[in-house]
Tab-separated table of C-alpha atoms in Angstrom:
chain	number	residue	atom	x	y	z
J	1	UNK	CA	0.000	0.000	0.000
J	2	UNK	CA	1.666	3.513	-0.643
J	3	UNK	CA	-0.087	4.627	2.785
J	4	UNK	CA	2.834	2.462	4.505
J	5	UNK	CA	5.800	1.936	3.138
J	6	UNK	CA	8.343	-1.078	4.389
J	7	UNK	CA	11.968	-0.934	4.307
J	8	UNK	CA	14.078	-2.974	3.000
J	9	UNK	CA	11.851	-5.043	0.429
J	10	UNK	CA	14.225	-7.753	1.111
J	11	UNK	CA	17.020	-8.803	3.732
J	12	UNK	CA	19.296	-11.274	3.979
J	13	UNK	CA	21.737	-11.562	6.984
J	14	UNK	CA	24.130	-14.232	8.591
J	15	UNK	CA	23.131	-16.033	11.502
J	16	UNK	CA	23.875	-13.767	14.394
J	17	UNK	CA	23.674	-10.570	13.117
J	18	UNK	CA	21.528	-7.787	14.064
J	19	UNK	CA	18.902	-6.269	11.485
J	20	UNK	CA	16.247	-3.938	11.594
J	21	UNK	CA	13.077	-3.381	9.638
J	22	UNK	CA	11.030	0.139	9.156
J	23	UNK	CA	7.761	1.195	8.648
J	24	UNK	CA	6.267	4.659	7.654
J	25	UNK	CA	3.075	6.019	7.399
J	26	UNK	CA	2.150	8.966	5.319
J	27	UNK	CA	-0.591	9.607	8.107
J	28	UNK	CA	-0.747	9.345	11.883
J	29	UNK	CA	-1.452	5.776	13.228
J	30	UNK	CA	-4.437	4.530	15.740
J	31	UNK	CA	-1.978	1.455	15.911
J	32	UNK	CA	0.155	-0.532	14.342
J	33	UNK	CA	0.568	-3.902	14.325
J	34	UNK	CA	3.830	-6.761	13.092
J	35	UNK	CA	2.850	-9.970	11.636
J	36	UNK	CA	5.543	-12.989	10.636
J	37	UNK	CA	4.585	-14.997	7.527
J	38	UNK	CA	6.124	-18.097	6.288
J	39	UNK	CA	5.579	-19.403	2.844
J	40	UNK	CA	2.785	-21.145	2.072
J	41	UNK	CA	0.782	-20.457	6.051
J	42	UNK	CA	-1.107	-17.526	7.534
J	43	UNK	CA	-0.128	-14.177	9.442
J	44	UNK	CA	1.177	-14.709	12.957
J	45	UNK	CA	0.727	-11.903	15.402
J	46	UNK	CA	3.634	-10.613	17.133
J	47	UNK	CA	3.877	-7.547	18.236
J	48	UNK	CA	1.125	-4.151	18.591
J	49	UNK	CA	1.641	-0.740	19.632
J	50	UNK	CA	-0.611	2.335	20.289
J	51	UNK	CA	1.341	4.764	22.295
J	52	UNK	CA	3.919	7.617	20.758
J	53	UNK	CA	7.406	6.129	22.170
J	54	UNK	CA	6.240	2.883	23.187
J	55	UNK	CA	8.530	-0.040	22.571
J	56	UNK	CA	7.683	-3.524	23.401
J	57	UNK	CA	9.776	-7.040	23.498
J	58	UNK	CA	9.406	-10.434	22.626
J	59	UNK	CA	12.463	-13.000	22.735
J	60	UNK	CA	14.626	-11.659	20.585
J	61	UNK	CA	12.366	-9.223	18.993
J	62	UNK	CA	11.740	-5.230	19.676
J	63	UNK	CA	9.572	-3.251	18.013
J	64	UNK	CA	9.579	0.582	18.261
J	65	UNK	CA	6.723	3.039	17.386
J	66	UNK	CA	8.242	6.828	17.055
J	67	UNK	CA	6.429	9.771	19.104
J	68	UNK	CA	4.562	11.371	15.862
J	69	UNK	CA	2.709	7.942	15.531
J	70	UNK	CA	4.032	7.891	11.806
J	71	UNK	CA	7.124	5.081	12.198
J	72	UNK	CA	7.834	1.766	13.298
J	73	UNK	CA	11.031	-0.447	13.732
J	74	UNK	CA	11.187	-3.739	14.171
J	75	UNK	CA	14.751	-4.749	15.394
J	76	UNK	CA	15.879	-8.595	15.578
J	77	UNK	CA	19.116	-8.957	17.563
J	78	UNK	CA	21.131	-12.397	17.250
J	79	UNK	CA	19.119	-13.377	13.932
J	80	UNK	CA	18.388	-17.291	14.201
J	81	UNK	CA	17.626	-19.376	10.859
J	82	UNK	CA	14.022	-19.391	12.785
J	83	UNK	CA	13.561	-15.668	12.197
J	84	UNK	CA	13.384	-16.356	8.658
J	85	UNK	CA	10.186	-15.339	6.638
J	86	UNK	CA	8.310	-12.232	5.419
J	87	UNK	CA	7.064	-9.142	7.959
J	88	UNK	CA	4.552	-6.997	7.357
J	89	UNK	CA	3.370	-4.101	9.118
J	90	UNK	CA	0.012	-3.156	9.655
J	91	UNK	CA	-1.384	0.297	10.421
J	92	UNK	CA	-5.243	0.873	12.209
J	93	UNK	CA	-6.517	3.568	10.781
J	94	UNK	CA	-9.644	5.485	12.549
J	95	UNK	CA	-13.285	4.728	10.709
J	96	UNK	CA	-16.316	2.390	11.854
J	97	UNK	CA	-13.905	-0.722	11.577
J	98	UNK	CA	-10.965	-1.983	12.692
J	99	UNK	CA	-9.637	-0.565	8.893
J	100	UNK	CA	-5.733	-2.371	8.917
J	101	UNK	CA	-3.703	-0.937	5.862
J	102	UNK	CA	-0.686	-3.357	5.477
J	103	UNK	CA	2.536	-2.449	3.849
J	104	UNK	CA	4.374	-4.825	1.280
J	105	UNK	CA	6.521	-6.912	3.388
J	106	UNK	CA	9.973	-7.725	3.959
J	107	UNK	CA	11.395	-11.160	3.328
J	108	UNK	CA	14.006	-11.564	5.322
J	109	UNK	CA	16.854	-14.755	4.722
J	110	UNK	CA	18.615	-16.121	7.776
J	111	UNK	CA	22.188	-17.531	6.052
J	112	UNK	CA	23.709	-20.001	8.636
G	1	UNK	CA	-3.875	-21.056	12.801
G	2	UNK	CA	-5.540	-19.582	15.684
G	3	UNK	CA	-9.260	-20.871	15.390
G	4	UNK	CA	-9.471	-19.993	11.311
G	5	UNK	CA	-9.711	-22.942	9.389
G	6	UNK	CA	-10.002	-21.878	5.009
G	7	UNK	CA	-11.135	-24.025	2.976
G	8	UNK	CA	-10.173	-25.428	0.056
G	9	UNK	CA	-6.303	-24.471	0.505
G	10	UNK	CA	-5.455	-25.026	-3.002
G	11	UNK	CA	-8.095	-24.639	-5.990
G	12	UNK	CA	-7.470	-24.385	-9.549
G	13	UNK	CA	-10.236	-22.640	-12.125
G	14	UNK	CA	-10.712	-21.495	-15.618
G	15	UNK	CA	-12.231	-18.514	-16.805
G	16	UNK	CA	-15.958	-18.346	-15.680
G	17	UNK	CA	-15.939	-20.335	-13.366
G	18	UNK	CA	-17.881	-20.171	-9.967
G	19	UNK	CA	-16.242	-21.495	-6.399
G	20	UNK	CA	-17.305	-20.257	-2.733
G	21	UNK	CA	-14.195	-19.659	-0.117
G	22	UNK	CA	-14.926	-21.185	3.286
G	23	UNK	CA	-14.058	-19.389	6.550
G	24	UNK	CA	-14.592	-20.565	10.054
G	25	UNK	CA	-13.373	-19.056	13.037
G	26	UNK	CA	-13.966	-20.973	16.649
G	27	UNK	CA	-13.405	-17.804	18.899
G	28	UNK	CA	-16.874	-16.509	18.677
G	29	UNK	CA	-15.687	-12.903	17.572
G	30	UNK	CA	-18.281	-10.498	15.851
G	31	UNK	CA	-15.403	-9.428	13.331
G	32	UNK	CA	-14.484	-11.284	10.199
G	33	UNK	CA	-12.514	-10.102	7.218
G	34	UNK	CA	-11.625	-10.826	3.892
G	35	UNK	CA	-8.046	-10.525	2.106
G	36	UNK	CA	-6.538	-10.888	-0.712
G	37	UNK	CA	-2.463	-11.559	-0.988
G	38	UNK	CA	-0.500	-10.140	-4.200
G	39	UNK	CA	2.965	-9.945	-5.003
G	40	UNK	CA	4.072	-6.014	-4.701
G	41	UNK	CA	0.412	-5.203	-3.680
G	42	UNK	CA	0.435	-6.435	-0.117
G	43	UNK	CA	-2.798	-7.517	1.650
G	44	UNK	CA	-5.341	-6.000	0.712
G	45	UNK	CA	-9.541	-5.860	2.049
G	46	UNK	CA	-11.906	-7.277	-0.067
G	47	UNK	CA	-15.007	-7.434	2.104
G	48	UNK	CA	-15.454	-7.249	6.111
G	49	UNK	CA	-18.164	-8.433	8.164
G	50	UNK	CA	-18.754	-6.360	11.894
G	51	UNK	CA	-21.100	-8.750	13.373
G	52	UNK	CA	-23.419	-11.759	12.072
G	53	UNK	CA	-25.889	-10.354	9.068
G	54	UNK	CA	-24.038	-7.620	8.339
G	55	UNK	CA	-21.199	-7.131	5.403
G	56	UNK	CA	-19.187	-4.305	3.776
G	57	UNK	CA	-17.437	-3.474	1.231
G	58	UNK	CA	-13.495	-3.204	1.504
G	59	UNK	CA	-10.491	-2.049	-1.025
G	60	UNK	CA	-11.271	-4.219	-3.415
G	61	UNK	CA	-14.929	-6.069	-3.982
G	62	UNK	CA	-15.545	-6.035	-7.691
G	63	UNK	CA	-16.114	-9.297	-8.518
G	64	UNK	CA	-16.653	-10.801	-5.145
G	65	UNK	CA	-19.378	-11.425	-3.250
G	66	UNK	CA	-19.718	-12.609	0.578
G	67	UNK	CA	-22.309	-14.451	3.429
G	68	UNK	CA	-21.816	-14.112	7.136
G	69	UNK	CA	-23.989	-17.632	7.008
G	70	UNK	CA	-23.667	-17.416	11.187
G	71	UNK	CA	-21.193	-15.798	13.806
G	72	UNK	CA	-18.830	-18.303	12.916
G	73	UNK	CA	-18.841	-18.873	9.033
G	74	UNK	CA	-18.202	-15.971	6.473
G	75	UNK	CA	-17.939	-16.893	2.854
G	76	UNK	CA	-16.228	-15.402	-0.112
G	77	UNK	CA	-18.273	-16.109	-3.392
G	78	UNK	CA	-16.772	-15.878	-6.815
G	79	UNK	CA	-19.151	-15.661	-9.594
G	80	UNK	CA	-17.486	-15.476	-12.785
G	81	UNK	CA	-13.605	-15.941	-12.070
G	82	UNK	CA	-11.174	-13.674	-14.571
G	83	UNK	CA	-7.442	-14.540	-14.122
G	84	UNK	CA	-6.840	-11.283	-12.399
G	85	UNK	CA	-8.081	-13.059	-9.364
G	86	UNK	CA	-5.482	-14.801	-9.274
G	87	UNK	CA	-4.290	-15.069	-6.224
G	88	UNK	CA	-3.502	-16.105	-2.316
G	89	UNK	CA	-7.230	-15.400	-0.112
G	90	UNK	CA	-7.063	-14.945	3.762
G	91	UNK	CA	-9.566	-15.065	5.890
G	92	UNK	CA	-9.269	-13.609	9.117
G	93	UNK	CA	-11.147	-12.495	12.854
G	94	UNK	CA	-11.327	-9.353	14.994
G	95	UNK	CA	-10.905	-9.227	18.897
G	96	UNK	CA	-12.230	-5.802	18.633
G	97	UNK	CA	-11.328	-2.249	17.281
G	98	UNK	CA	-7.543	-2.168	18.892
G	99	UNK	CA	-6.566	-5.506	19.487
G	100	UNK	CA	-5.331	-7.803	16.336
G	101	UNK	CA	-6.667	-9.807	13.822
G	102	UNK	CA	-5.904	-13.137	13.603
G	103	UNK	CA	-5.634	-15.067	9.898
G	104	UNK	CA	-5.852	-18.588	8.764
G	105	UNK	CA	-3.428	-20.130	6.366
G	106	UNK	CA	-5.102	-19.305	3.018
G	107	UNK	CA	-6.340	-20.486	-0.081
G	108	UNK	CA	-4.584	-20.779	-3.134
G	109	UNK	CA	-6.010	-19.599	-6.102
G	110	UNK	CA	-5.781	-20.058	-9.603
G	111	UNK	CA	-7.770	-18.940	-12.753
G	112	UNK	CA	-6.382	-20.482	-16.112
């Protein structure tokens, strides 16, 4: 969607290394959400935030939301083979419904 | 994947033909959505469904139609497929306005 834009389109790191994805809206966020895809299966959840500056941590995964509402890192540190797959971003726009605009993706390749 | 089950997960059609998408979600939420998965295009809403009886129109409907049959099933109805539907469907639920959605693993579609 050109409402959010991901960044890179594509990623591939050794095993161990540190990476980071972005997100940017071209409009102030409700929310935002991260999903994980593999190939071939659903979205999995991982990670939401709401608040300007909030940051929030799972394993060996942080996501970031900036204080405008408008940008989102997602920051993997000690990549693991397991980390491989595609992740999208999702923004929650206001409106009547829980509207999610998802950006593009990034497939990301864990090299051992 | 987290109380959706799609079916079929693979189909293959030619030009005209007619299929229905199944969707079933065992959470009892009011919120179901449609998607549809393209490369460079992202996810992107075809229809949505707020509570049982009701549906709405999303990003992309032309050429779709949909049933909220109960609270748990919601249907995606092709009529007259055209290649440029083409493509990977997901069917997903709502918690509520700021919580996630969750997806099932898709259907893969193909129109010859």
């Amino acid at each position: 969607s050109q409402e959010l834009e991901q960044s890179p389109q594509s990623l591939i790191v050794q095993e161990g290394k540190n990476l980071t994805i972005n997100c940017t809206s071209s409009k102030t966020l409700y929310g935002l959400y991260w999903y994980k895809q593999k190939y071939g299966e659903g979205l999995i959840f991982l990670m939401m935030l709401q608040k300007g500056g909030e940051e929030k941590s799972h394993e060996k995964i942080t996501a970031k939301l900036d204080e405008k509402k408008q940008q989102s890192s997602l920051h993997i540190t000690a990549s693991q083979p397991s980390h491989a797959g595609i992740y999208l971003c999702g923004a929650l726009r206001g409106g009547g419904y829980q509207k999610v605009t998802f950006g593009t993706g990034t497939k990301l390749q864990v090299i051992p | 994947n987290a109380g959706v089950t799609q079916t079929p997960k693979f189909q293959v059609l030619k030009t005209g033909q007619s299929m229905t998408l199944q969707c079933a979600q065992d959470m009892n939420h009011n919120s179901m959505y449609w998607y549809r998965q393209d490369p460079g295009m992202g996810l992107r809403l075809i229809y949505y469904s707020a509570s049982e009886g009701t549906t709405d129109k999303g990003e992309v409907p032309n050429g779709y139609n949909v049933s909220r049959l109960n609270k748990r099933e919601f249907s995606l109805r092709l009529e007259s497929a055209a290649p440029s539907q083409t493509s990977v469907y997901f069917c997903a639920f709502g918690q509520g306005f700021d919580q996630p959605q969750h997806f099932g693993d898709g259907t893969r579609l193909s129109i010859l």
